[in-house]
Amino acid sequence: MSALISLNPMQTTNASGLFTTNTAGYTQGDAQDDPAVKFYLAGGILSTSATTPLWGGVPIQEFSALRQNGQGTLSANLQPGTDTLGSTILQATGSANPTGIAVYNQAYGGITTPQSTAPLFSPGMSVNFYRFGSRARIPLILDPASISIDGQLISTTVYYNYTNNWITTTQPGSQSAIPVQVLAVSTSGNKTVSYNSGTNTANWIYNQYVALCLI
Amino acid sequence: MSGFAPSYVTANPHYMMPEVIMQYSLASGAFTTLATENPMARLGEGDLYVYAKKVQVTTQVQANQSLINQLPSASVIPSMISTATYRVQTRAQYDNFDESASSAWGYALPQAMRLAARQGIAQQLRNALLFGYNPSNGEGLLNTNGITTSTLGADSNGNTGYSKYDSGQLAQYLLNMIGTLKTNTLQIGQPLRLVFLAPQRFISQISYSGVVSLTQFQRIGAGVDTAAGLVETVAKWAGGDEVSFAVDDTLIGQGAGGTDAILLIAPELNIPKANSQINTNIFATLTPNTTATSLMLTDVSAPTEIPTPIADGGITTLYTMRSTSGWGLRPEAMYLLSAAY
């Protein structure tokens, strides 16, 4: 497992899955357009301690912007102006509570290849995110066993399962709730990100449930 | 090379026929499975990979009797696919002594070597089209990931091999394949060009041997049409489709479990449109787009020839072209039938 982008150019790929009856659905990590929320879109830099690339629609931790050390003989020096890339971002974990959600909006630096069609961000790349409280509406993968959340009070407590990377109503261990409200559920026509740690690629898949989360 | 023109001994008096009797090779119809029926000569001579872009969409709208401002939005998602290219090469080399030896046999060595080289490259292009240069990487139409496959089951008489199959039932099976392909590609109601690529013995079976037999009940084509004719006729009046049959005997034994492979493909699709005002498929009209479902790209339409003089009056000629494998862009537009002979 590496946080660097992998490449396998000899693999022939094709455009399967482009025939659908309906296109109604959500795309993971692409927040719904909203002029009132647009200006809360924040940017940071993916931490060099990340162990995998980052993609959109996953909870992240934000650490305030820090000046960086130089290289070589200057490695002890905090160099001026090196905190302008914004906060340092790491993917949240079950034991590291999230502060926001990474999104694909305006994040044009994400890298795709024919073998990895969902954009990925490696350490040092700028990543975009919305903080909790920004009132952004972000599609996140929903645990299929939690489909009963459809039609429930939007303030129903939900958790984030960091093993399966989805929103769930089942509390993983003693993990605290994730501060989002599920506004809608879509069970078909969605595009979600499937990350493969073996090949270090992320591809769009079309068979998962999505919860539209107000954060 | 070898011009391989040995001496020969005849008894006199004699008359020597000037015409030679040539070895024939199967003229493959495999390239009709490509959009526009030919490789696309677009590559630069050094292009190592070919990329194509696809664009997908998810849409959301909200309705309200009055007016609200927190609205959903659509996502447009571009991504890429790719395939590798390979340079195919062969060489011919001879000198004036080789030429004079060949002339004793009555043919021109330079032209014989040129045609031999071009035939070798043409057959490799056919192989690459169907099976790829490196099948494990998903190259070649038969190795396309996600292609629809089926195996011919038994007919009502219990025959599984197509050489003994009931012609009417075989025709219906082929027509069902067309229906499945057109349903999967949302093309019901859209006239298509459809190609069945199969071994000669399959085509022979559904044409010369394939008269639909009479039964106690009425069935289409009974006594007057063949299975192939029935497929063409029914597809024509049912959907306006143009069905053609092409042969390539390299498909013998290439189906599942060593059966014969029969490939049905719609090389080009239509952008489905049913209503001119409210078009539920309007996103697909974004341009520039391609309707091709299978491609093979080359750098030149015929092999480049690079002749070079070599020592002692000889000449060496390089014949070369660069090509991709057969690239099944849209696996839904292909159907691979495995059928025992």
Coordinates of C-alpha atoms in Angstrom, one line a residue:
Chain A
M1 CA 0.0 0.0 0.0
S2 CA 1.4 3.3 -1.0
A3 CA 0.1 6.9 -1.0
L4 CA 1.6 7.4 -4.5
I5 CA -0.4 7.2 -7.7
S6 CA 0.2 3.9 -9.5
L7 CA 0.2 3.3 -13.2
N8 CA -0.3 0.3 -15.5
P9 CA -0.4 1.6 -19.0
M10 CA -0.3 -1.8 -20.7
Q11 CA -3.8 -2.8 -19.3
T12 CA -6.5 -2.4 -22.0
T13 CA -9.6 -0.8 -20.6
N14 CA -13.0 -0.3 -22.0
A15 CA -16.1 1.8 -21.5
S16 CA -18.5 -0.7 -20.1
G17 CA -21.5 0.4 -18.0
L18 CA -22.5 3.3 -20.2
F19 CA -26.0 2.1 -20.9
T20 CA -28.6 3.0 -18.3
T21 CA -32.3 3.5 -18.3
N22 CA -32.1 6.4 -15.9
T23 CA -29.3 8.7 -14.8
A24 CA -31.0 9.9 -11.6
G25 CA -28.5 9.3 -8.8
Y26 CA -25.6 10.9 -6.9
T27 CA -21.9 11.0 -7.4
Q28 CA -19.8 10.3 -4.3
G29 CA -17.9 13.4 -3.1
D30 CA -19.4 15.9 -5.5
A31 CA -21.3 18.3 -3.3
Q32 CA -24.6 19.6 -4.6
D33 CA -24.4 23.0 -6.3
D34 CA -25.4 25.8 -3.9
P35 CA -24.3 29.5 -4.2
A36 CA -24.7 30.0 -0.4
V37 CA -22.3 27.1 0.4
K38 CA -19.8 27.5 -2.4
F39 CA -17.7 30.0 -0.5
Y40 CA -17.1 27.5 2.4
L41 CA -15.2 25.2 0.1
A42 CA -11.7 25.1 1.7
G43 CA -8.4 23.7 0.5
G44 CA -5.4 22.1 2.2
I45 CA -2.5 19.9 1.5
L46 CA -2.5 16.1 1.9
S47 CA -0.1 15.1 4.7
T48 CA 3.1 13.3 3.9
S49 CA 2.1 10.8 6.6
A50 CA -0.9 9.6 4.6
T51 CA -0.6 5.9 3.9
T52 CA -3.1 5.9 0.9
P53 CA -4.1 8.5 -1.6
L54 CA -7.2 10.6 -0.8
W55 CA -10.4 10.7 -2.8
G56 CA -13.6 12.6 -2.6
G57 CA -16.5 11.8 -0.2
V58 CA -14.5 10.5 2.8
P59 CA -14.1 12.1 6.2
I60 CA -10.9 13.9 6.8
Q61 CA -9.0 15.5 9.7
E62 CA -7.7 19.1 9.3
F63 CA -4.7 20.3 11.1
S64 CA -4.0 24.0 11.1
A65 CA -1.5 25.4 8.6
L66 CA 2.1 24.9 9.6
R67 CA 5.4 26.3 8.3
Q68 CA 7.6 23.5 6.9
N69 CA 11.2 22.6 7.4
G70 CA 13.8 23.0 4.6
Q71 CA 15.7 20.2 2.9
G72 CA 19.3 19.0 3.4
T73 CA 21.5 21.2 5.6
L74 CA 18.5 23.6 6.0
S75 CA 16.3 20.8 7.4
A76 CA 16.1 22.4 10.8
N77 CA 14.8 25.7 9.5
L78 CA 11.1 26.5 9.4
Q79 CA 11.0 28.4 6.1
P80 CA 8.9 31.5 5.6
G81 CA 5.8 31.4 3.5
T82 CA 5.6 27.7 3.6
D83 CA 2.2 27.7 5.4
T84 CA 0.3 29.2 2.4
L85 CA -0.9 25.9 1.1
G86 CA -3.4 25.8 3.9
S87 CA -4.2 23.2 6.5
T88 CA -2.7 19.7 6.5
I89 CA -5.2 17.0 5.7
L90 CA -5.3 13.4 6.7
Q91 CA -8.0 10.8 6.1
A92 CA -9.9 10.3 9.3
T93 CA -10.0 6.9 11.1
G94 CA -12.1 5.2 13.6
S95 CA -9.8 6.6 16.4
A96 CA -9.1 9.9 14.7
N97 CA -12.3 12.0 14.6
P98 CA -13.1 13.8 11.4
T99 CA -13.4 17.6 11.0
G100 CA -14.9 17.6 7.5
I101 CA -15.4 15.7 4.3
A102 CA -13.1 15.7 1.2
V103 CA -14.9 16.7 -2.0
Y104 CA -14.2 16.7 -5.7
N105 CA -15.7 20.2 -6.3
Q106 CA -13.2 22.4 -8.1
A107 CA -10.5 19.9 -7.2
Y108 CA -9.0 19.7 -10.7
G109 CA -5.6 18.4 -9.5
G110 CA -7.0 14.9 -8.8
I111 CA -5.2 12.4 -11.0
T112 CA -7.1 9.8 -13.1
T113 CA -5.6 7.0 -15.3
P114 CA -7.5 4.5 -17.5
Q115 CA -6.9 2.0 -14.8
S116 CA -8.0 4.3 -12.0
T117 CA -10.9 6.4 -13.2
A118 CA -11.8 8.2 -9.9
P119 CA -9.5 11.1 -9.1
L120 CA -6.9 10.4 -6.4
F121 CA -4.7 12.9 -4.5
S122 CA -1.2 11.9 -3.3
P123 CA 0.7 13.6 -0.4
G124 CA 1.6 17.2 -1.2
M125 CA -1.3 17.6 -3.6
S126 CA -3.9 20.3 -2.8
V127 CA -7.2 18.8 -1.7
N128 CA -10.6 20.4 -1.3
F129 CA -13.0 19.8 1.5
Y130 CA -16.0 21.1 3.4
R131 CA -15.9 21.5 7.2
F132 CA -18.7 20.2 9.4
G133 CA -21.1 23.1 9.9
S134 CA -20.6 24.4 6.3
R135 CA -24.1 23.1 5.4
A136 CA -22.7 21.5 2.3
R137 CA -24.8 18.5 0.9
I138 CA -22.4 15.8 0.0
P139 CA -23.3 12.3 -1.4
L140 CA -21.5 9.6 0.7
I141 CA -21.8 5.8 0.4
L142 CA -24.5 4.3 2.5
D143 CA -24.2 0.9 4.2
P144 CA -26.8 -1.3 2.4
A145 CA -27.8 -2.7 5.8
S146 CA -28.7 0.8 6.9
I147 CA -31.3 1.4 4.2
S148 CA -33.9 1.7 6.9
I149 CA -32.6 5.2 7.4
D150 CA -34.6 6.2 4.3
G151 CA -37.7 8.1 5.5
Q152 CA -36.4 8.6 9.1
L153 CA -35.9 11.9 11.0
I154 CA -32.9 13.6 9.4
S155 CA -31.3 14.1 12.8
T156 CA -31.1 10.3 13.3
T157 CA -27.6 9.4 14.6
V158 CA -25.3 7.9 12.0
Y159 CA -21.7 6.7 12.1
Y160 CA -18.9 6.3 9.6
N161 CA -17.5 2.8 9.1
Y162 CA -13.9 3.4 8.1
T163 CA -13.4 -0.2 7.1
N164 CA -16.1 -0.1 4.4
N165 CA -16.0 3.7 3.9
W166 CA -19.7 4.2 4.3
I167 CA -22.3 5.9 6.4
T168 CA -24.1 3.4 8.7
T169 CA -26.6 3.3 11.5
T170 CA -24.6 0.5 13.2
Q171 CA -22.1 1.9 15.7
P172 CA -18.6 0.5 15.0
G173 CA -17.3 -0.3 18.5
S174 CA -17.5 2.7 20.7
Q175 CA -16.9 5.1 17.9
S176 CA -18.6 8.5 18.2
A177 CA -21.3 9.6 15.7
I178 CA -20.5 11.6 12.6
P179 CA -22.1 15.0 12.7
V180 CA -24.1 14.7 9.5
Q181 CA -27.8 14.6 8.6
V182 CA -29.0 12.2 6.0
L183 CA -31.4 14.2 3.7
A184 CA -32.0 11.6 1.1
V185 CA -31.1 8.1 0.0
S186 CA -30.5 6.9 -3.5
T187 CA -30.4 3.2 -4.2
S188 CA -29.6 3.2 -7.9
G189 CA -27.9 5.2 -10.6
N190 CA -25.1 6.3 -8.2
K191 CA -21.4 6.5 -8.9
T192 CA -19.2 5.7 -6.0
V193 CA -15.5 5.2 -5.5
S194 CA -14.1 1.8 -5.0
Y195 CA -10.5 2.0 -3.7
N196 CA -8.3 -1.1 -4.2
S197 CA -5.4 -1.1 -1.9
G198 CA -3.8 -3.9 -3.7
T199 CA -3.4 -2.1 -7.1
N200 CA -3.6 1.3 -5.4
T201 CA -6.4 2.4 -7.8
A202 CA -9.8 3.8 -7.4
N203 CA -12.6 3.3 -9.9
W204 CA -16.2 4.3 -10.2
I205 CA -18.7 1.6 -9.5
Y206 CA -22.4 1.8 -10.0
N207 CA -24.1 -0.6 -7.6
Q208 CA -23.8 1.1 -4.2
Y209 CA -26.3 3.1 -2.1
V210 CA -25.7 6.7 -1.5
A211 CA -26.8 9.0 1.4
L212 CA -27.0 12.7 0.7
C213 CA -25.5 14.1 3.8
L214 CA -25.9 17.7 5.1
I215 CA -22.7 18.4 7.1
Chain B
M1 CA 13.9 -15.0 -46.9
S2 CA 14.2 -17.6 -49.3
G3 CA 13.1 -17.2 -52.8
F4 CA 13.6 -21.0 -52.7
A5 CA 13.9 -21.5 -56.4
P6 CA 15.7 -24.8 -56.9
S7 CA 16.5 -26.4 -60.3
Y8 CA 14.0 -28.6 -62.0
V9 CA 14.2 -31.4 -64.5
T10 CA 11.7 -31.9 -67.3
A11 CA 11.4 -34.4 -70.2
N12 CA 11.3 -32.9 -73.7
P13 CA 9.5 -32.1 -75.7
H14 CA 7.0 -30.4 -73.3
Y15 CA 4.8 -27.4 -72.8
M16 CA 5.2 -25.5 -69.5
M17 CA 2.0 -23.8 -68.3
P18 CA 3.0 -20.1 -67.6
E19 CA 0.4 -19.6 -64.9
V20 CA 1.4 -20.8 -61.5
I21 CA -1.0 -22.4 -59.0
M22 CA -1.1 -20.4 -55.8
Q23 CA -1.6 -21.3 -52.2
Y24 CA -4.9 -19.7 -51.1
S25 CA -5.5 -18.5 -47.6
L26 CA -8.8 -17.6 -46.0
A27 CA -9.8 -14.1 -46.8
S28 CA -10.8 -13.1 -43.4
G29 CA -14.0 -11.1 -42.9
A30 CA -12.9 -10.2 -39.3
F31 CA -12.4 -6.5 -40.1
T32 CA -16.1 -6.1 -40.8
T33 CA -16.5 -6.2 -37.0
L34 CA -14.8 -2.8 -36.8
A35 CA -16.6 0.5 -37.0
T36 CA -16.4 1.6 -40.7
E37 CA -15.2 -1.9 -41.4
N38 CA -11.5 -1.0 -41.4
P39 CA -8.7 -0.2 -39.1
M40 CA -8.5 3.6 -38.4
A41 CA -5.2 4.9 -39.8
R42 CA -4.8 7.7 -37.3
L43 CA -1.7 6.9 -35.1
G44 CA 1.5 8.7 -35.3
E45 CA 4.3 6.2 -36.0
G46 CA 5.6 6.6 -32.5
D47 CA 2.4 6.6 -30.5
L48 CA 2.7 3.8 -27.9
Y49 CA -0.7 4.1 -26.4
V50 CA -4.2 5.2 -27.5
Y51 CA -6.5 6.9 -25.1
A52 CA -10.2 7.6 -25.4
K53 CA -12.4 9.7 -23.1
K54 CA -15.8 8.8 -21.8
V55 CA -18.2 11.1 -20.1
Q56 CA -20.8 9.9 -17.6
V57 CA -23.5 11.7 -15.6
T58 CA -25.7 11.5 -12.6
T59 CA -28.7 13.8 -12.5
Q60 CA -30.9 15.2 -9.8
V61 CA -33.9 17.6 -9.9
Q62 CA -36.3 18.7 -7.3
A63 CA -40.0 19.6 -7.7
N64 CA -42.1 21.9 -5.6
Q65 CA -45.4 23.6 -6.1
S66 CA -44.0 26.9 -5.0
L67 CA -40.4 27.9 -5.3
I68 CA -37.4 26.8 -3.1
N69 CA -33.7 27.6 -3.3
Q70 CA -31.9 24.6 -1.9
L71 CA -31.7 22.5 -5.1
P72 CA -29.9 19.4 -6.2
S73 CA -27.5 19.3 -9.1
A74 CA -26.0 17.0 -11.7
S75 CA -22.5 15.6 -11.8
V76 CA -20.6 15.2 -15.1
I77 CA -17.8 12.7 -14.7
P78 CA -15.1 12.3 -17.4
S79 CA -12.6 9.5 -17.3
M80 CA -10.4 7.6 -19.7
I81 CA -9.8 4.2 -21.2
S82 CA -6.7 3.1 -23.1
T83 CA -5.0 0.4 -25.0
A84 CA -1.4 -0.3 -26.0
T85 CA 0.0 -0.2 -29.6
Y86 CA 2.7 -2.5 -31.1
R87 CA 4.9 -2.2 -34.1
V88 CA 4.6 -5.2 -36.4
Q89 CA 7.7 -5.8 -38.6
T90 CA 9.0 -8.3 -41.1
R91 CA 11.9 -8.4 -43.5
A92 CA 12.6 -9.5 -47.0
Q93 CA 16.1 -9.7 -48.4
Y94 CA 17.4 -10.9 -51.8
D95 CA 19.9 -10.1 -54.5
N96 CA 20.1 -10.3 -58.3
F97 CA 21.1 -14.0 -58.2
D98 CA 18.0 -14.8 -56.2
E99 CA 15.9 -13.0 -58.7
S100 CA 17.4 -14.8 -61.6
A101 CA 16.8 -18.1 -59.8
S102 CA 13.2 -17.2 -59.3
S103 CA 12.7 -16.1 -62.8
A104 CA 13.3 -19.7 -63.9
W105 CA 10.1 -20.5 -62.1
G106 CA 8.3 -17.6 -63.9
Y107 CA 7.5 -15.2 -61.1
A108 CA 9.0 -11.9 -60.0
L109 CA 10.8 -12.3 -56.7
P110 CA 10.4 -8.7 -55.5
Q111 CA 6.6 -8.8 -55.9
A112 CA 6.4 -12.3 -54.4
M113 CA 8.4 -11.2 -51.3
R114 CA 6.3 -8.0 -51.0
L115 CA 3.0 -9.9 -51.1
A116 CA 4.3 -12.5 -48.7
A117 CA 5.4 -9.9 -46.2
R118 CA 2.1 -8.0 -46.5
Q119 CA 0.1 -11.2 -46.0
G120 CA 2.1 -12.0 -42.9
I121 CA 1.3 -8.6 -41.4
A122 CA -2.4 -8.7 -42.5
Q123 CA -2.9 -12.1 -40.8
Q124 CA -1.2 -10.8 -37.6
L125 CA -3.5 -7.8 -37.7
R126 CA -6.4 -10.2 -37.9
N127 CA -5.0 -12.2 -35.0
A128 CA -4.5 -9.0 -33.0
L129 CA -8.0 -7.9 -33.8
L130 CA -9.6 -11.0 -32.5
F131 CA -7.2 -12.2 -29.8
G132 CA -4.9 -9.3 -29.1
Y133 CA -1.1 -9.3 -28.8
N134 CA -1.3 -9.9 -25.1
P135 CA -4.7 -11.5 -24.1
S136 CA -4.1 -11.3 -20.4
N137 CA -4.2 -7.5 -20.6
G138 CA -7.7 -7.6 -22.1
E139 CA -6.6 -7.1 -25.7
G140 CA -8.6 -8.4 -28.7
L141 CA -12.3 -8.5 -29.2
L142 CA -12.7 -12.0 -27.8
N143 CA -10.9 -11.0 -24.6
T144 CA -13.0 -7.9 -24.0
N145 CA -13.9 -7.6 -20.4
G146 CA -17.6 -7.5 -19.7
I147 CA -18.6 -9.1 -23.1
T148 CA -22.0 -11.0 -23.1
T149 CA -21.4 -14.7 -23.5
S150 CA -23.5 -17.8 -23.8
T151 CA -23.2 -21.4 -24.8
L152 CA -25.5 -23.0 -27.3
G153 CA -27.7 -25.5 -25.4
A154 CA -29.5 -28.5 -26.9
D155 CA -32.4 -28.1 -29.4
S156 CA -35.7 -29.8 -28.8
N157 CA -34.3 -33.0 -30.3
G158 CA -31.4 -33.0 -27.8
N159 CA -28.7 -32.0 -30.3
T160 CA -26.1 -29.6 -28.9
G161 CA -23.7 -29.4 -31.9
Y162 CA -24.8 -26.9 -34.5
S163 CA -24.1 -29.3 -37.4
K164 CA -27.1 -31.3 -36.3
Y165 CA -29.2 -28.5 -34.8
D166 CA -32.7 -27.7 -35.9
S167 CA -32.3 -24.8 -38.3
G168 CA -35.4 -23.0 -37.3
Q169 CA -34.4 -23.1 -33.6
L170 CA -30.8 -22.1 -34.5
A171 CA -32.1 -19.1 -36.4
Q172 CA -34.3 -18.2 -33.4
Y173 CA -31.3 -18.5 -31.1
L174 CA -29.3 -16.1 -33.3
L175 CA -32.2 -13.7 -33.5
N176 CA -32.5 -13.8 -29.7
M177 CA -28.8 -12.9 -29.5
I178 CA -29.6 -9.8 -31.6
G179 CA -32.5 -8.9 -29.3
T180 CA -30.3 -9.2 -26.2
L181 CA -27.6 -7.1 -27.7
K182 CA -30.0 -4.4 -28.9
T183 CA -31.7 -4.4 -25.5
N184 CA -28.4 -4.1 -23.6
T185 CA -27.3 -1.2 -25.8
L186 CA -30.7 0.5 -25.6
Q187 CA -31.1 0.1 -29.4
I188 CA -34.5 -1.5 -29.7
G189 CA -36.2 0.5 -32.4
Q190 CA -33.0 1.7 -33.9
P191 CA -31.8 0.1 -37.1
L192 CA -28.2 -1.3 -36.7
R193 CA -25.5 -2.9 -38.8
L194 CA -24.9 -6.3 -37.2
V195 CA -22.1 -8.7 -38.0
F196 CA -21.9 -12.4 -37.2
L197 CA -18.3 -13.5 -37.4
A198 CA -18.0 -17.3 -37.4
P199 CA -16.0 -20.2 -38.8
Q200 CA -16.8 -21.1 -42.4
R201 CA -18.4 -24.4 -41.2
F202 CA -20.9 -22.5 -39.1
I203 CA -21.8 -20.1 -41.9
S204 CA -22.1 -23.1 -44.2
Q205 CA -24.3 -24.9 -41.8
I206 CA -26.8 -22.0 -41.4
S207 CA -26.9 -21.3 -45.2
Y208 CA -26.3 -24.3 -47.5
S209 CA -27.3 -26.9 -44.9
G210 CA -29.7 -24.8 -43.0
V211 CA -33.0 -24.9 -44.7
V212 CA -35.7 -24.6 -42.1
S213 CA -37.6 -27.9 -42.0
L214 CA -41.4 -28.2 -42.1
T215 CA -43.2 -29.0 -38.9
Q216 CA -46.8 -29.7 -38.0
F217 CA -47.3 -26.1 -37.1
Q218 CA -46.5 -23.0 -39.1
R219 CA -43.1 -21.5 -38.7
I220 CA -41.3 -18.8 -40.6
G221 CA -39.2 -19.9 -43.5
A222 CA -40.2 -23.5 -43.2
G223 CA -39.2 -25.3 -46.5
V224 CA -38.3 -22.1 -48.3
D225 CA -35.5 -20.3 -46.3
T226 CA -32.3 -21.0 -44.5
A227 CA -31.4 -20.2 -40.9
A228 CA -29.1 -17.4 -42.2
G229 CA -31.7 -16.1 -44.5
L230 CA -34.3 -16.2 -41.7
V231 CA -32.0 -14.2 -39.4
E232 CA -31.4 -11.6 -42.2
T233 CA -35.1 -11.4 -43.1
V234 CA -36.6 -11.2 -39.6
A235 CA -34.0 -8.7 -38.4
K236 CA -34.8 -6.6 -41.5
W237 CA -38.5 -6.4 -41.0
A238 CA -38.5 -6.5 -37.2
G239 CA -35.9 -3.8 -36.6
G240 CA -34.6 -2.5 -39.9
D241 CA -31.3 -4.1 -39.2
E242 CA -28.6 -5.0 -41.8
V243 CA -27.3 -8.4 -40.8
S244 CA -24.1 -9.7 -42.5
F245 CA -22.2 -12.9 -42.0
A246 CA -18.4 -12.9 -42.1
V247 CA -16.0 -15.8 -41.9
D248 CA -12.8 -16.4 -40.0
D249 CA -11.6 -20.0 -39.3
T250 CA -9.3 -18.9 -36.5
L251 CA -12.5 -18.9 -34.4
I252 CA -12.6 -22.7 -34.6
G253 CA -11.9 -24.1 -31.1
Q254 CA -11.8 -20.6 -29.5
G255 CA -15.1 -20.8 -27.8
A256 CA -15.6 -21.9 -24.2
G257 CA -14.3 -25.4 -23.6
G258 CA -12.8 -25.7 -27.1
T259 CA -16.1 -25.2 -29.0
D260 CA -16.3 -22.8 -31.9
A261 CA -16.6 -19.0 -31.2
I262 CA -19.3 -17.0 -32.9
L263 CA -19.1 -13.3 -32.4
L264 CA -22.1 -11.0 -32.9
I265 CA -21.2 -7.3 -32.9
A266 CA -22.9 -4.0 -33.6
P267 CA -19.8 -2.1 -34.7
E268 CA -21.7 1.2 -34.7
L269 CA -24.6 2.3 -32.6
N270 CA -27.2 5.0 -33.0
I271 CA -27.7 7.6 -30.4
P272 CA -31.2 6.6 -29.3
K273 CA -33.8 9.2 -29.8
A274 CA -37.5 8.6 -29.6
N275 CA -39.1 12.0 -29.1
S276 CA -37.9 15.2 -30.7
Q277 CA -39.1 17.5 -28.0
I278 CA -38.5 15.7 -24.7
N279 CA -35.4 13.6 -25.1
T280 CA -34.5 11.5 -22.0
N281 CA -31.2 10.7 -23.7
I282 CA -30.2 14.3 -24.6
F283 CA -26.9 14.1 -22.7
A284 CA -25.7 11.6 -25.2
T285 CA -25.8 14.3 -27.9
L286 CA -22.9 16.2 -26.4
T287 CA -20.3 16.4 -29.1
P288 CA -17.7 15.4 -30.3
N289 CA -18.8 11.8 -29.6
T290 CA -18.2 8.5 -31.3
T291 CA -20.8 5.8 -32.1
A292 CA -18.1 3.2 -32.7
T293 CA -18.1 0.2 -30.4
S294 CA -15.0 -1.5 -31.7
L295 CA -11.8 0.0 -33.0
M296 CA -8.4 -0.9 -34.2
L297 CA -6.0 1.9 -34.9
T298 CA -2.9 1.8 -37.1
D299 CA -0.4 4.4 -38.2
V300 CA -0.7 3.6 -41.9
S301 CA -3.4 1.9 -44.0
A302 CA -0.8 -0.5 -45.6
P303 CA 2.6 -1.5 -44.3
T304 CA 5.4 1.0 -44.8
E305 CA 8.2 -0.4 -47.0
I306 CA 11.8 0.7 -46.4
P307 CA 14.2 -0.8 -49.0
T308 CA 17.9 -0.5 -48.3
P309 CA 20.8 -1.7 -50.5
I310 CA 23.2 -4.1 -48.8
A311 CA 26.6 -5.4 -49.7
D312 CA 27.2 -7.5 -52.8
G313 CA 24.2 -6.1 -54.7
G314 CA 21.5 -7.2 -52.4
I315 CA 18.5 -5.4 -51.1
T316 CA 16.8 -5.7 -47.7
T317 CA 13.3 -4.4 -47.2
L318 CA 11.6 -3.7 -43.9
Y319 CA 7.8 -4.0 -43.9
T320 CA 6.2 -2.4 -40.9
M321 CA 3.2 -0.8 -39.4
R322 CA 2.0 0.0 -35.9
S323 CA -1.3 -1.1 -34.6
T324 CA -3.5 -1.6 -31.5
S325 CA -5.2 -4.8 -30.8
G326 CA -8.9 -5.1 -31.5
W327 CA -10.3 -2.7 -28.9
G328 CA -13.9 -3.5 -27.7
L329 CA -14.8 0.0 -26.6
R330 CA -18.3 -1.0 -25.6
P331 CA -18.6 -4.6 -24.4
E332 CA -22.4 -4.4 -24.3
A333 CA -22.4 -4.2 -28.1
M334 CA -20.8 -7.6 -28.4
Y335 CA -22.1 -11.1 -27.8
L336 CA -19.9 -14.2 -27.9
L337 CA -21.6 -17.5 -28.5
S338 CA -19.7 -20.7 -27.8
A339 CA -21.2 -23.5 -30.0
A340 CA -20.0 -27.1 -30.4
Y341 CA -19.7 -28.3 -34.0

